mmCIF file with all atom_site columns, C-alpha atoms in Angstrom:
data_model
loop_
_atom_site.group_PDB
_atom_site.id
_atom_site.type_symbol
_atom_site.label_atom_id
_atom_site.label_alt_id
_atom_site.label_comp_id
_atom_site.label_asym_id
_atom_site.label_entity_id
_atom_site.label_seq_id
_atom_site.pdbx_PDB_ins_code
_atom_site.Cartn_x
_atom_site.Cartn_y
_atom_site.Cartn_z
_atom_site.occupancy
_atom_site.B_iso_or_equiv
_atom_site.pdbx_formal_charge
_atom_site.auth_seq_id
_atom_site.auth_comp_id
_atom_site.auth_asym_id
_atom_site.auth_atom_id
_atom_site.pdbx_PDB_model_num
ATOM 1   C CA . MET A 1 1   ? 1.853  93.748  116.113 1.00 47.00 ? 1   MET A CA 1
ATOM 2   C CA . ILE A 1 2   ? 4.322  95.467  116.482 1.00 47.00 ? 2   ILE A CA 1
ATOM 3   C CA . TYR A 1 3   ? 5.632  97.090  119.464 1.00 51.00 ? 3   TYR A CA 1
ATOM 4   C CA . GLY A 1 4   ? 8.271  100.672 120.263 1.00 53.00 ? 4   GLY A CA 1
ATOM 5   C CA . SER A 1 5   ? 8.979  101.133 123.430 1.00 56.00 ? 5   SER A CA 1
ATOM 6   C CA . HIS A 1 6   ? 6.324  103.255 124.610 1.00 53.00 ? 6   HIS A CA 1
ATOM 7   C CA . ASP A 1 7   ? 3.437  100.870 124.426 1.00 54.00 ? 7   ASP A CA 1
ATOM 8   C CA . ILE A 1 8   ? 6.551  98.242  126.286 1.00 53.00 ? 8   ILE A CA 1
ATOM 9   C CA . CYS A 1 9   ? 6.502  100.485 128.986 1.00 56.00 ? 9   CYS A CA 1
ATOM 10  C CA . ILE A 1 10  ? 2.783  101.062 128.597 1.00 49.00 ? 10  ILE A CA 1
ATOM 11  C CA . LYS A 1 11  ? 2.254  96.521  128.717 1.00 52.00 ? 11  LYS A CA 1
ATOM 12  C CA . LYS A 1 12  ? 5.121  96.199  131.717 1.00 54.00 ? 12  LYS A CA 1
ATOM 13  C CA . ARG A 1 13  ? 3.260  98.838  133.524 1.00 52.00 ? 13  ARG A CA 1
ATOM 14  C CA . LEU A 1 14  ? -0.721 97.225  133.525 1.00 48.00 ? 14  LEU A CA 1
ATOM 15  C CA . MET A 1 15  ? 1.703  93.180  133.257 1.00 62.00 ? 15  MET A CA 1
ATOM 16  C CA . GLY A 1 16  ? 3.805  93.784  136.820 1.00 86.00 ? 16  GLY A CA 1
ATOM 17  C CA . MET A 1 17  ? 6.099  92.558  134.797 1.00 95.00 ? 17  MET A CA 1
ATOM 18  C CA . LYS A 1 18  ? 9.651  94.182  135.562 1.00 96.00 ? 18  LYS A CA 1
ATOM 19  C CA . VAL A 1 19  ? 12.707 94.321  133.178 1.00 97.00 ? 19  VAL A CA 1
ATOM 20  C CA . ILE A 1 20  ? 16.875 94.091  134.675 1.00 98.00 ? 20  ILE A CA 1
ATOM 21  C CA . SER A 1 21  ? 19.219 95.084  132.068 1.00 98.00 ? 21  SER A CA 1
ATOM 22  C CA . ILE A 1 22  ? 22.892 94.503  132.902 1.00 97.00 ? 22  ILE A CA 1
ATOM 23  C CA . ILE A 1 23  ? 24.678 96.848  130.031 1.00 95.00 ? 23  ILE A CA 1
ATOM 24  C CA . THR A 1 24  ? 28.747 97.160  130.688 1.00 93.00 ? 24  THR A CA 1
ATOM 25  C CA . GLU A 1 25  ? 30.399 98.194  127.298 1.00 87.00 ? 25  GLU A CA 1
ATOM 26  C CA . LYS A 1 26  ? 33.872 95.646  127.844 1.00 86.00 ? 26  LYS A CA 1
ATOM 27  C CA . GLY A 1 27  ? 33.732 91.837  128.080 1.00 88.00 ? 27  GLY A CA 1
ATOM 28  C CA . GLY A 1 28  ? 34.907 90.376  131.133 1.00 90.00 ? 28  GLY A CA 1
ATOM 29  C CA . ALA A 1 29  ? 32.873 92.163  134.435 1.00 93.00 ? 29  ALA A CA 1
ATOM 30  C CA . ALA A 1 30  ? 31.169 88.576  134.665 1.00 94.00 ? 30  ALA A CA 1
ATOM 31  C CA . LYS A 1 31  ? 28.019 89.800  133.131 1.00 95.00 ? 31  LYS A CA 1
ATOM 32  C CA . THR A 1 32  ? 26.301 86.861  132.090 1.00 96.00 ? 32  THR A CA 1
ATOM 33  C CA . THR A 1 33  ? 28.008 85.265  134.947 1.00 97.00 ? 33  THR A CA 1
ATOM 34  C CA . LEU A 1 34  ? 25.305 87.591  137.298 1.00 97.00 ? 34  LEU A CA 1
ATOM 35  C CA . ALA A 1 35  ? 22.556 87.167  135.112 1.00 97.00 ? 35  ALA A CA 1
ATOM 36  C CA . TRP A 1 36  ? 22.801 83.538  134.569 1.00 97.00 ? 36  TRP A CA 1
ATOM 37  C CA . HIS A 1 37  ? 22.819 83.184  139.582 1.00 98.00 ? 37  HIS A CA 1
ATOM 38  C CA . LEU A 1 38  ? 20.303 86.414  139.797 1.00 98.00 ? 38  LEU A CA 1
ATOM 39  C CA . GLY A 1 39  ? 17.874 84.875  137.247 1.00 98.00 ? 39  GLY A CA 1
ATOM 40  C CA . ILE A 1 40  ? 18.317 81.386  138.824 1.00 98.00 ? 40  ILE A CA 1
ATOM 41  C CA . LEU A 1 41  ? 17.700 82.632  141.874 1.00 98.00 ? 41  LEU A CA 1
ATOM 42  C CA . LEU A 1 42  ? 14.739 85.296  141.372 1.00 98.00 ? 42  LEU A CA 1
ATOM 43  C CA . ASP A 1 43  ? 13.099 82.128  139.715 1.00 97.00 ? 43  ASP A CA 1
ATOM 44  C CA . ASN A 1 44  ? 12.842 80.060  142.438 1.00 96.00 ? 44  ASN A CA 1
ATOM 45  C CA . LYS A 1 45  ? 11.559 82.687  144.884 1.00 95.00 ? 45  LYS A CA 1
ATOM 46  C CA . ARG A 1 46  ? 7.905  81.623  144.964 1.00 93.00 ? 46  ARG A CA 1
ATOM 47  C CA . GLY A 1 47  ? 5.240  83.444  142.990 1.00 93.00 ? 47  GLY A CA 1
ATOM 48  C CA . ASN A 1 48  ? 8.244  83.811  139.983 1.00 96.00 ? 48  ASN A CA 1
ATOM 49  C CA . ARG A 1 49  ? 8.189  83.705  136.519 1.00 97.00 ? 49  ARG A CA 1
ATOM 50  C CA . VAL A 1 50  ? 12.206 85.265  134.886 1.00 98.00 ? 50  VAL A CA 1
ATOM 51  C CA . LEU A 1 51  ? 12.528 85.241  131.220 1.00 98.00 ? 51  LEU A CA 1
ATOM 52  C CA . LEU A 1 52  ? 16.643 85.754  130.067 1.00 97.00 ? 52  LEU A CA 1
ATOM 53  C CA . LEU A 1 53  ? 16.727 87.309  127.422 1.00 97.00 ? 53  LEU A CA 1
ATOM 54  C CA . ASP A 1 54  ? 20.199 86.765  125.488 1.00 96.00 ? 54  ASP A CA 1
ATOM 55  C CA . ALA A 1 55  ? 20.755 90.346  123.793 1.00 94.00 ? 55  ALA A CA 1
ATOM 56  C CA . ASP A 1 56  ? 23.777 89.497  122.237 1.00 92.00 ? 56  ASP A CA 1
ATOM 57  C CA . ALA A 1 57  ? 23.203 87.977  118.777 1.00 86.00 ? 57  ALA A CA 1
ATOM 58  C CA . LYS A 1 58  ? 27.166 87.467  117.661 1.00 87.00 ? 58  LYS A CA 1
ATOM 59  C CA . GLN A 1 59  ? 28.363 85.080  120.826 1.00 88.00 ? 59  GLN A CA 1
ATOM 60  C CA . ARG A 1 60  ? 25.109 83.883  122.959 1.00 92.00 ? 60  ARG A CA 1
ATOM 61  C CA . THR A 1 61  ? 27.231 82.798  125.163 1.00 94.00 ? 61  THR A CA 1
ATOM 62  C CA . LEU A 1 62  ? 24.216 82.816  128.306 1.00 95.00 ? 62  LEU A CA 1
ATOM 63  C CA . TRP A 1 63  ? 21.680 80.769  125.343 1.00 94.00 ? 63  TRP A CA 1
ATOM 64  C CA . ARG A 1 64  ? 24.737 78.444  124.752 1.00 95.00 ? 64  ARG A CA 1
ATOM 65  C CA . THR A 1 65  ? 25.807 77.553  128.762 1.00 95.00 ? 65  THR A CA 1
ATOM 66  C CA . PHE A 1 66  ? 22.089 76.995  129.640 1.00 95.00 ? 66  PHE A CA 1
ATOM 67  C CA . GLU A 1 67  ? 21.731 74.745  126.490 1.00 94.00 ? 67  GLU A CA 1
ATOM 68  C CA . PHE A 1 68  ? 25.411 73.175  127.114 1.00 96.00 ? 68  PHE A CA 1
ATOM 69  C CA . PHE A 1 69  ? 25.007 73.006  131.179 1.00 97.00 ? 69  PHE A CA 1
ATOM 70  C CA . ARG A 1 70  ? 20.600 73.291  133.188 1.00 96.00 ? 70  ARG A CA 1
ATOM 71  C CA . ASP A 1 71  ? 18.618 70.120  133.058 1.00 95.00 ? 71  ASP A CA 1
ATOM 72  C CA . ALA A 1 72  ? 15.735 72.135  134.774 1.00 94.00 ? 72  ALA A CA 1
ATOM 73  C CA . GLU A 1 73  ? 13.771 73.597  132.508 1.00 93.00 ? 73  GLU A CA 1
ATOM 74  C CA . THR A 1 74  ? 13.493 77.131  134.407 1.00 95.00 ? 74  THR A CA 1
ATOM 75  C CA . PRO A 1 75  ? 14.716 79.979  134.643 1.00 97.00 ? 75  PRO A CA 1
ATOM 76  C CA . VAL A 1 76  ? 12.932 80.207  131.376 1.00 97.00 ? 76  VAL A CA 1
ATOM 77  C CA . ILE A 1 77  ? 15.363 81.389  128.744 1.00 96.00 ? 77  ILE A CA 1
ATOM 78  C CA . ASN A 1 78  ? 14.895 82.562  124.236 1.00 95.00 ? 78  ASN A CA 1
ATOM 79  C CA . GLU A 1 79  ? 17.207 84.749  122.236 1.00 94.00 ? 79  GLU A CA 1
ATOM 80  C CA . ALA A 1 80  ? 17.267 88.409  120.966 1.00 93.00 ? 80  ALA A CA 1
ATOM 81  C CA . HIS A 1 81  ? 18.169 91.204  118.614 1.00 88.00 ? 81  HIS A CA 1
ATOM 82  C CA . THR A 1 82  ? 17.458 94.726  118.317 1.00 86.00 ? 82  THR A CA 1
ATOM 83  C CA . GLY A 1 83  ? 14.745 94.497  115.951 1.00 88.00 ? 83  GLY A CA 1
ATOM 84  C CA . ASN A 1 84  ? 13.207 92.172  118.543 1.00 93.00 ? 84  ASN A CA 1
ATOM 85  C CA . ILE A 1 85  ? 12.916 92.910  122.428 1.00 94.00 ? 85  ILE A CA 1
ATOM 86  C CA . ASP A 1 86  ? 10.139 94.986  122.523 1.00 93.00 ? 86  ASP A CA 1
ATOM 87  C CA . GLU A 1 87  ? 8.154  92.194  121.242 1.00 94.00 ? 87  GLU A CA 1
ATOM 88  C CA . LYS A 1 88  ? 9.782  89.501  123.211 1.00 95.00 ? 88  LYS A CA 1
ATOM 89  C CA . ILE A 1 89  ? 8.985  91.930  126.204 1.00 95.00 ? 89  ILE A CA 1
ATOM 90  C CA . ALA A 1 90  ? 5.201  92.409  125.230 1.00 93.00 ? 90  ALA A CA 1
ATOM 91  C CA . GLU A 1 91  ? 5.188  88.683  124.895 1.00 94.00 ? 91  GLU A CA 1
ATOM 92  C CA . ALA A 1 92  ? 6.748  87.337  128.443 1.00 95.00 ? 92  ALA A CA 1
ATOM 93  C CA . ALA A 1 93  ? 4.495  90.390  129.501 1.00 93.00 ? 93  ALA A CA 1
ATOM 94  C CA . GLU A 1 94  ? 1.690  88.538  128.295 1.00 93.00 ? 94  GLU A CA 1
ATOM 95  C CA . LEU A 1 95  ? 2.764  85.388  129.044 1.00 94.00 ? 95  LEU A CA 1
ATOM 96  C CA . GLY A 1 96  ? 2.468  86.221  133.240 1.00 94.00 ? 96  GLY A CA 1
ATOM 97  C CA . PHE A 1 97  ? 5.863  86.944  133.742 1.00 96.00 ? 97  PHE A CA 1
ATOM 98  C CA . THR A 1 98  ? 7.153  88.767  136.372 1.00 96.00 ? 98  THR A CA 1
ATOM 99  C CA . HIS A 1 99  ? 10.957 89.177  135.867 1.00 97.00 ? 99  HIS A CA 1
ATOM 100 C CA . CYS A 1 100 ? 12.826 89.439  131.904 1.00 97.00 ? 100 CYS A CA 1
ATOM 101 C CA . ILE A 1 101 ? 16.556 89.754  132.654 1.00 98.00 ? 101 ILE A CA 1
ATOM 102 C CA . ILE A 1 102 ? 18.647 90.817  129.683 1.00 97.00 ? 102 ILE A CA 1
ATOM 103 C CA . ASP A 1 103 ? 22.061 89.974  129.439 1.00 96.00 ? 103 ASP A CA 1
ATOM 104 C CA . THR A 1 104 ? 23.657 91.296  126.668 1.00 94.00 ? 104 THR A CA 1
ATOM 105 C CA . PRO A 1 105 ? 26.481 92.444  124.386 1.00 90.00 ? 105 PRO A CA 1
ATOM 106 C CA . PRO A 1 106 ? 30.137 93.268  125.959 1.00 86.00 ? 106 PRO A CA 1
ATOM 107 C CA . HIS A 1 107 ? 30.140 96.986  123.723 1.00 84.00 ? 107 HIS A CA 1
ATOM 108 C CA . VAL A 1 108 ? 27.697 99.749  122.746 1.00 80.00 ? 108 VAL A CA 1
ATOM 109 C CA . GLY A 1 109 ? 25.546 99.948  120.463 1.00 88.00 ? 109 GLY A CA 1
ATOM 110 C CA . ALA A 1 110 ? 21.899 99.474  119.037 1.00 91.00 ? 110 ALA A CA 1
ATOM 111 C CA . ALA A 1 111 ? 21.533 95.961  121.120 1.00 93.00 ? 111 ALA A CA 1
ATOM 112 C CA . VAL A 1 112 ? 22.615 97.749  124.210 1.00 94.00 ? 112 VAL A CA 1
ATOM 113 C CA . GLU A 1 113 ? 20.782 101.464 123.946 1.00 95.00 ? 113 GLU A CA 1
ATOM 114 C CA . LYS A 1 114 ? 17.540 99.368  123.292 1.00 95.00 ? 114 LYS A CA 1
ATOM 115 C CA . ALA A 1 115 ? 18.008 97.970  126.881 1.00 96.00 ? 115 ALA A CA 1
ATOM 116 C CA . VAL A 1 116 ? 18.158 100.543 128.667 1.00 96.00 ? 116 VAL A CA 1
ATOM 117 C CA . GLN A 1 117 ? 15.300 102.370 127.253 1.00 96.00 ? 117 GLN A CA 1
ATOM 118 C CA . VAL A 1 118 ? 13.247 99.505  127.923 1.00 95.00 ? 118 VAL A CA 1
ATOM 119 C CA . ALA A 1 119 ? 14.384 98.572  131.238 1.00 96.00 ? 119 ALA A CA 1
ATOM 120 C CA . ASP A 1 120 ? 13.144 100.026 134.579 1.00 96.00 ? 120 ASP A CA 1
ATOM 121 C CA . LEU A 1 121 ? 16.516 99.050  136.896 1.00 97.00 ? 121 LEU A CA 1
ATOM 122 C CA . ILE A 1 122 ? 20.189 98.315  135.044 1.00 98.00 ? 122 ILE A CA 1
ATOM 123 C CA . LEU A 1 123 ? 23.164 96.835  136.322 1.00 98.00 ? 123 LEU A CA 1
ATOM 124 C CA . ALA A 1 124 ? 25.844 98.503  135.222 1.00 97.00 ? 124 ALA A CA 1
ATOM 125 C CA . PRO A 1 125 ? 29.255 95.898  136.432 1.00 96.00 ? 125 PRO A CA 1
ATOM 126 C CA . LEU A 1 126 ? 31.917 96.808  136.494 1.00 95.00 ? 126 LEU A CA 1
ATOM 127 C CA . ALA A 1 127 ? 35.391 94.279  137.043 1.00 94.00 ? 127 ALA A CA 1
ATOM 128 C CA . VAL A 1 128 ? 37.556 95.279  139.614 1.00 92.00 ? 128 VAL A CA 1
ATOM 129 C CA . SER A 1 129 ? 40.838 96.414  137.264 1.00 89.00 ? 129 SER A CA 1
ATOM 130 C CA . PRO A 1 130 ? 42.540 99.769  136.270 1.00 87.00 ? 130 PRO A CA 1
ATOM 131 C CA . LEU A 1 131 ? 42.063 97.795  132.086 1.00 87.00 ? 131 LEU A CA 1
ATOM 132 C CA . ASP A 1 132 ? 37.928 98.127  132.832 1.00 89.00 ? 132 ASP A CA 1
ATOM 133 C CA . ALA A 1 133 ? 37.459 101.525 134.682 1.00 89.00 ? 133 ALA A CA 1
ATOM 134 C CA . VAL A 1 134 ? 39.266 103.036 131.598 1.00 88.00 ? 134 VAL A CA 1
ATOM 135 C CA . THR A 1 135 ? 36.291 102.531 129.602 1.00 89.00 ? 135 THR A CA 1
ATOM 136 C CA . PHE A 1 136 ? 33.775 102.661 132.236 1.00 93.00 ? 136 PHE A CA 1
ATOM 137 C CA . ASP A 1 137 ? 32.875 105.939 130.874 1.00 92.00 ? 137 ASP A CA 1
ATOM 138 C CA . ASP A 1 138 ? 30.936 104.234 127.903 1.00 93.00 ? 138 ASP A CA 1
ATOM 139 C CA . THR A 1 139 ? 28.957 102.647 129.652 1.00 95.00 ? 139 THR A CA 1
ATOM 140 C CA . TYR A 1 140 ? 28.667 105.451 131.781 1.00 96.00 ? 140 TYR A CA 1
ATOM 141 C CA . GLU A 1 141 ? 27.436 106.953 128.850 1.00 95.00 ? 141 GLU A CA 1
ATOM 142 C CA . VAL A 1 142 ? 25.321 105.107 127.065 1.00 96.00 ? 142 VAL A CA 1
ATOM 143 C CA . ILE A 1 143 ? 22.670 104.343 130.429 1.00 97.00 ? 143 ILE A CA 1
ATOM 144 C CA . GLN A 1 144 ? 23.026 108.218 130.241 1.00 96.00 ? 144 GLN A CA 1
ATOM 145 C CA . SER A 1 145 ? 22.158 108.424 127.469 1.00 96.00 ? 145 SER A CA 1
ATOM 146 C CA . ASN A 1 146 ? 19.518 106.504 126.849 1.00 96.00 ? 146 ASN A CA 1
ATOM 147 C CA . LYS A 1 147 ? 17.466 105.700 130.550 1.00 96.00 ? 147 LYS A CA 1
ATOM 148 C CA . ARG A 1 148 ? 14.230 106.634 131.014 1.00 95.00 ? 148 ARG A CA 1
ATOM 149 C CA . SER A 1 149 ? 13.129 109.176 133.304 1.00 93.00 ? 149 SER A CA 1
ATOM 150 C CA . GLY A 1 150 ? 12.891 107.788 136.595 1.00 92.00 ? 150 GLY A CA 1
ATOM 151 C CA . THR A 1 151 ? 14.684 104.484 135.749 1.00 96.00 ? 151 THR A CA 1
ATOM 152 C CA . LYS A 1 152 ? 17.193 103.365 138.627 1.00 97.00 ? 152 LYS A CA 1
ATOM 153 C CA . ALA A 1 153 ? 20.778 102.742 137.268 1.00 98.00 ? 153 ALA A CA 1
ATOM 154 C CA . PHE A 1 154 ? 23.785 100.857 139.610 1.00 97.00 ? 154 PHE A CA 1
ATOM 155 C CA . SER A 1 155 ? 26.761 100.116 139.542 1.00 96.00 ? 155 SER A CA 1
ATOM 156 C CA . VAL A 1 156 ? 28.146 96.409  140.453 1.00 96.00 ? 156 VAL A CA 1
ATOM 157 C CA . LEU A 1 157 ? 31.607 95.764  141.219 1.00 95.00 ? 157 LEU A CA 1
ATOM 158 C CA . THR A 1 158 ? 32.467 91.694  139.934 1.00 96.00 ? 158 THR A CA 1
ATOM 159 C CA . ARG A 1 159 ? 35.844 90.479  139.947 1.00 94.00 ? 159 ARG A CA 1
ATOM 160 C CA . ALA A 1 160 ? 36.911 91.749  143.082 1.00 93.00 ? 160 ALA A CA 1
ATOM 161 C CA . SER A 1 161 ? 40.021 89.878  144.577 1.00 90.00 ? 161 SER A CA 1
ATOM 162 C CA . THR A 1 162 ? 39.197 88.406  148.462 1.00 87.00 ? 162 THR A CA 1
ATOM 163 C CA . ARG A 1 163 ? 42.268 89.642  149.193 1.00 83.00 ? 163 ARG A CA 1
ATOM 164 C CA . SER A 1 164 ? 42.822 93.555  149.079 1.00 78.00 ? 164 SER A CA 1
ATOM 165 C CA . LYS A 1 165 ? 40.206 95.539  150.377 1.00 77.00 ? 165 LYS A CA 1
ATOM 166 C CA . ALA A 1 166 ? 42.004 99.376  149.273 1.00 70.00 ? 166 ALA A CA 1
ATOM 167 C CA . THR A 1 167 ? 41.497 98.505  146.680 1.00 83.00 ? 167 THR A CA 1
ATOM 168 C CA . LEU A 1 168 ? 37.995 97.597  146.024 1.00 87.00 ? 168 LEU A CA 1
ATOM 169 C CA . ASP A 1 169 ? 37.872 100.741 148.088 1.00 88.00 ? 169 ASP A CA 1
ATOM 170 C CA . GLU A 1 170 ? 40.354 102.885 145.932 1.00 88.00 ? 170 GLU A CA 1
ATOM 171 C CA . PHE A 1 171 ? 36.896 101.810 143.065 1.00 89.00 ? 171 PHE A CA 1
ATOM 172 C CA . SER A 1 172 ? 34.760 102.959 145.208 1.00 90.00 ? 172 SER A CA 1
ATOM 173 C CA . GLU A 1 173 ? 36.154 105.965 145.904 1.00 91.00 ? 173 GLU A CA 1
ATOM 174 C CA . PHE A 1 174 ? 36.320 106.232 141.585 1.00 89.00 ? 174 PHE A CA 1
ATOM 175 C CA . LEU A 1 175 ? 32.283 105.286 141.116 1.00 91.00 ? 175 LEU A CA 1
ATOM 176 C CA . ALA A 1 176 ? 31.264 107.950 143.149 1.00 92.00 ? 176 ALA A CA 1
ATOM 177 C CA . ALA A 1 177 ? 33.656 110.705 141.215 1.00 93.00 ? 177 ALA A CA 1
ATOM 178 C CA . SER A 1 178 ? 33.239 110.184 137.991 1.00 93.00 ? 178 SER A CA 1
ATOM 179 C CA . CYS A 1 179 ? 29.602 108.435 137.304 1.00 94.00 ? 179 CYS A CA 1
ATOM 180 C CA . PRO A 1 180 ? 27.678 110.930 139.318 1.00 94.00 ? 180 PRO A CA 1
ATOM 181 C CA . ASP A 1 181 ? 24.730 109.413 139.406 1.00 94.00 ? 181 ASP A CA 1
ATOM 182 C CA . LEU A 1 182 ? 25.306 105.424 139.122 1.00 96.00 ? 182 LEU A CA 1
ATOM 183 C CA . PRO A 1 183 ? 25.753 104.996 142.177 1.00 95.00 ? 183 PRO A CA 1
ATOM 184 C CA . GLN A 1 184 ? 27.372 101.009 144.304 1.00 95.00 ? 184 GLN A CA 1
ATOM 185 C CA . ALA A 1 185 ? 24.464 98.480  144.910 1.00 96.00 ? 185 ALA A CA 1
ATOM 186 C CA . PRO A 1 186 ? 25.889 97.592  148.309 1.00 94.00 ? 186 PRO A CA 1
ATOM 187 C CA . ALA A 1 187 ? 26.622 94.021  147.131 1.00 96.00 ? 187 ALA A CA 1
ATOM 188 C CA . VAL A 1 188 ? 30.070 93.350  145.452 1.00 95.00 ? 188 VAL A CA 1
ATOM 189 C CA . MET A 1 189 ? 30.655 89.327  143.273 1.00 96.00 ? 189 MET A CA 1
ATOM 190 C CA . HIS A 1 190 ? 34.851 88.456  144.461 1.00 96.00 ? 190 HIS A CA 1
ATOM 191 C CA . GLU A 1 191 ? 36.383 86.621  142.255 1.00 95.00 ? 191 GLU A CA 1
ATOM 192 C CA . ARG A 1 192 ? 35.874 83.291  143.650 1.00 96.00 ? 192 ARG A CA 1
ATOM 193 C CA . THR A 1 193 ? 35.712 79.156  142.066 1.00 96.00 ? 193 THR A CA 1
ATOM 194 C CA . ALA A 1 194 ? 32.127 79.425  143.528 1.00 97.00 ? 194 ALA A CA 1
ATOM 195 C CA . TYR A 1 195 ? 30.600 80.662  140.766 1.00 97.00 ? 195 TYR A CA 1
ATOM 196 C CA . ARG A 1 196 ? 32.042 78.944  138.134 1.00 96.00 ? 196 ARG A CA 1
ATOM 197 C CA . ASP A 1 197 ? 31.603 75.093  139.320 1.00 96.00 ? 197 ASP A CA 1
ATOM 198 C CA . SER A 1 198 ? 27.730 75.875  140.136 1.00 97.00 ? 198 SER A CA 1
ATOM 199 C CA . ILE A 1 199 ? 27.613 77.121  136.635 1.00 97.00 ? 199 ILE A CA 1
ATOM 200 C CA . GLN A 1 200 ? 29.223 74.512  135.452 1.00 96.00 ? 200 GLN A CA 1
ATOM 201 C CA . SER A 1 201 ? 26.663 71.654  137.189 1.00 96.00 ? 201 SER A CA 1
ATOM 202 C CA . GLY A 1 202 ? 24.622 74.002  135.720 1.00 97.00 ? 202 GLY A CA 1
ATOM 203 C CA . ARG A 1 203 ? 23.042 75.339  139.519 1.00 97.00 ? 203 ARG A CA 1
ATOM 204 C CA . GLY A 1 204 ? 22.817 78.582  140.654 1.00 97.00 ? 204 GLY A CA 1
ATOM 205 C CA . ILE A 1 205 ? 25.421 79.399  142.725 1.00 97.00 ? 205 ILE A CA 1
ATOM 206 C CA . SER A 1 206 ? 21.538 80.147  145.317 1.00 97.00 ? 206 SER A CA 1
ATOM 207 C CA . GLU A 1 207 ? 21.268 76.439  144.315 1.00 97.00 ? 207 GLU A CA 1
ATOM 208 C CA . THR A 1 208 ? 24.105 75.028  146.490 1.00 96.00 ? 208 THR A CA 1
ATOM 209 C CA . ARG A 1 209 ? 24.674 73.790  150.016 1.00 93.00 ? 209 ARG A CA 1
ATOM 210 C CA . ASP A 1 210 ? 28.695 73.403  150.156 1.00 93.00 ? 210 ASP A CA 1
ATOM 211 C CA . LEU A 1 211 ? 30.105 75.507  152.797 1.00 94.00 ? 211 LEU A CA 1
ATOM 212 C CA . ARG A 1 212 ? 32.461 76.425  150.510 1.00 92.00 ? 212 ARG A CA 1
ATOM 213 C CA . SER A 1 213 ? 30.278 78.567  147.970 1.00 95.00 ? 213 SER A CA 1
ATOM 214 C CA . LEU A 1 214 ? 28.714 80.116  151.471 1.00 97.00 ? 214 LEU A CA 1
ATOM 215 C CA . GLN A 1 215 ? 30.317 83.166  150.696 1.00 97.00 ? 215 GLN A CA 1
ATOM 216 C CA . ALA A 1 216 ? 29.149 83.169  146.982 1.00 97.00 ? 216 ALA A CA 1
ATOM 217 C CA . ARG A 1 217 ? 25.710 82.350  147.328 1.00 97.00 ? 217 ARG A CA 1
ATOM 218 C CA . ASN A 1 218 ? 25.168 85.606  150.629 1.00 97.00 ? 218 ASN A CA 1
ATOM 219 C CA . GLU A 1 219 ? 26.730 87.764  147.607 1.00 97.00 ? 219 GLU A CA 1
ATOM 220 C CA . ILE A 1 220 ? 24.514 86.860  144.496 1.00 97.00 ? 220 ILE A CA 1
ATOM 221 C CA . THR A 1 221 ? 21.244 87.176  147.842 1.00 97.00 ? 221 THR A CA 1
ATOM 222 C CA . LYS A 1 222 ? 22.757 90.497  149.003 1.00 98.00 ? 222 LYS A CA 1
ATOM 223 C CA . LEU A 1 223 ? 22.717 92.069  145.476 1.00 98.00 ? 223 LEU A CA 1
ATOM 224 C CA . ALA A 1 224 ? 19.317 90.100  144.276 1.00 97.00 ? 224 ALA A CA 1
ATOM 225 C CA . LYS A 1 225 ? 16.983 91.705  147.946 1.00 97.00 ? 225 LYS A CA 1
ATOM 226 C CA . PHE A 1 226 ? 18.071 94.873  146.857 1.00 97.00 ? 226 PHE A CA 1
ATOM 227 C CA . ILE A 1 227 ? 16.973 95.172  143.577 1.00 97.00 ? 227 ILE A CA 1
ATOM 228 C CA . GLU A 1 228 ? 13.634 93.764  145.104 1.00 95.00 ? 228 GLU A CA 1
ATOM 229 C CA . LYS A 1 229 ? 13.365 96.252  147.098 1.00 96.00 ? 229 LYS A CA 1
ATOM 230 C CA . GLU A 1 230 ? 14.515 99.252  144.255 1.00 96.00 ? 230 GLU A CA 1
ATOM 231 C CA . ILE A 1 231 ? 12.902 98.084  141.599 1.00 92.00 ? 231 ILE A CA 1
ATOM 232 C CA . LYS A 1 232 ? 9.021  97.634  143.800 1.00 81.00 ? 232 LYS A CA 1
#
């Protein structure tokens, strides 16, 4: 059966599945890192069943990372491309998944536009770096041009320095001024080795228990709670 975006919205609503799309125009903003940790945290919650969709047909970073590092069978991960995102989401809804998280390519294109169109909630990671700030308007524009009425979208500051709060405040001001319809999520992902180390061990940061990972765990947990509240 061939599905269109309108059909998908109806099916998701009937089945109760929520689609979270992670969008950013530039690489290096921790987009895939966010998809990994958020997907695992949500999937481990009782009653949840998460599908991760890697829609980056060129790199497949999320897919390859899961295949190489993670032994656990959940969350389920699948590949997607522009032409079959609708179909993959419809199948996931029919199979009883509660959430679908789409990791998109690091550039604006048809796959990103489609991911925005089908989303119930959009996250736009922005690394706290001048190089990322000057290109973020492309991300903002594709979200505003393609999201459905009523779809919530938030920016997420990532790779923030643990030493400079002043820089973080400057970026928050930048977002408020240049992207007024893209409010900032309350949780910030700082530049922490714990995020990388847990991936290398095949775990989400929420699955770690050591004190060194505590701050990173708290960041992802705070973001997940915010998302769950906003997506209801």
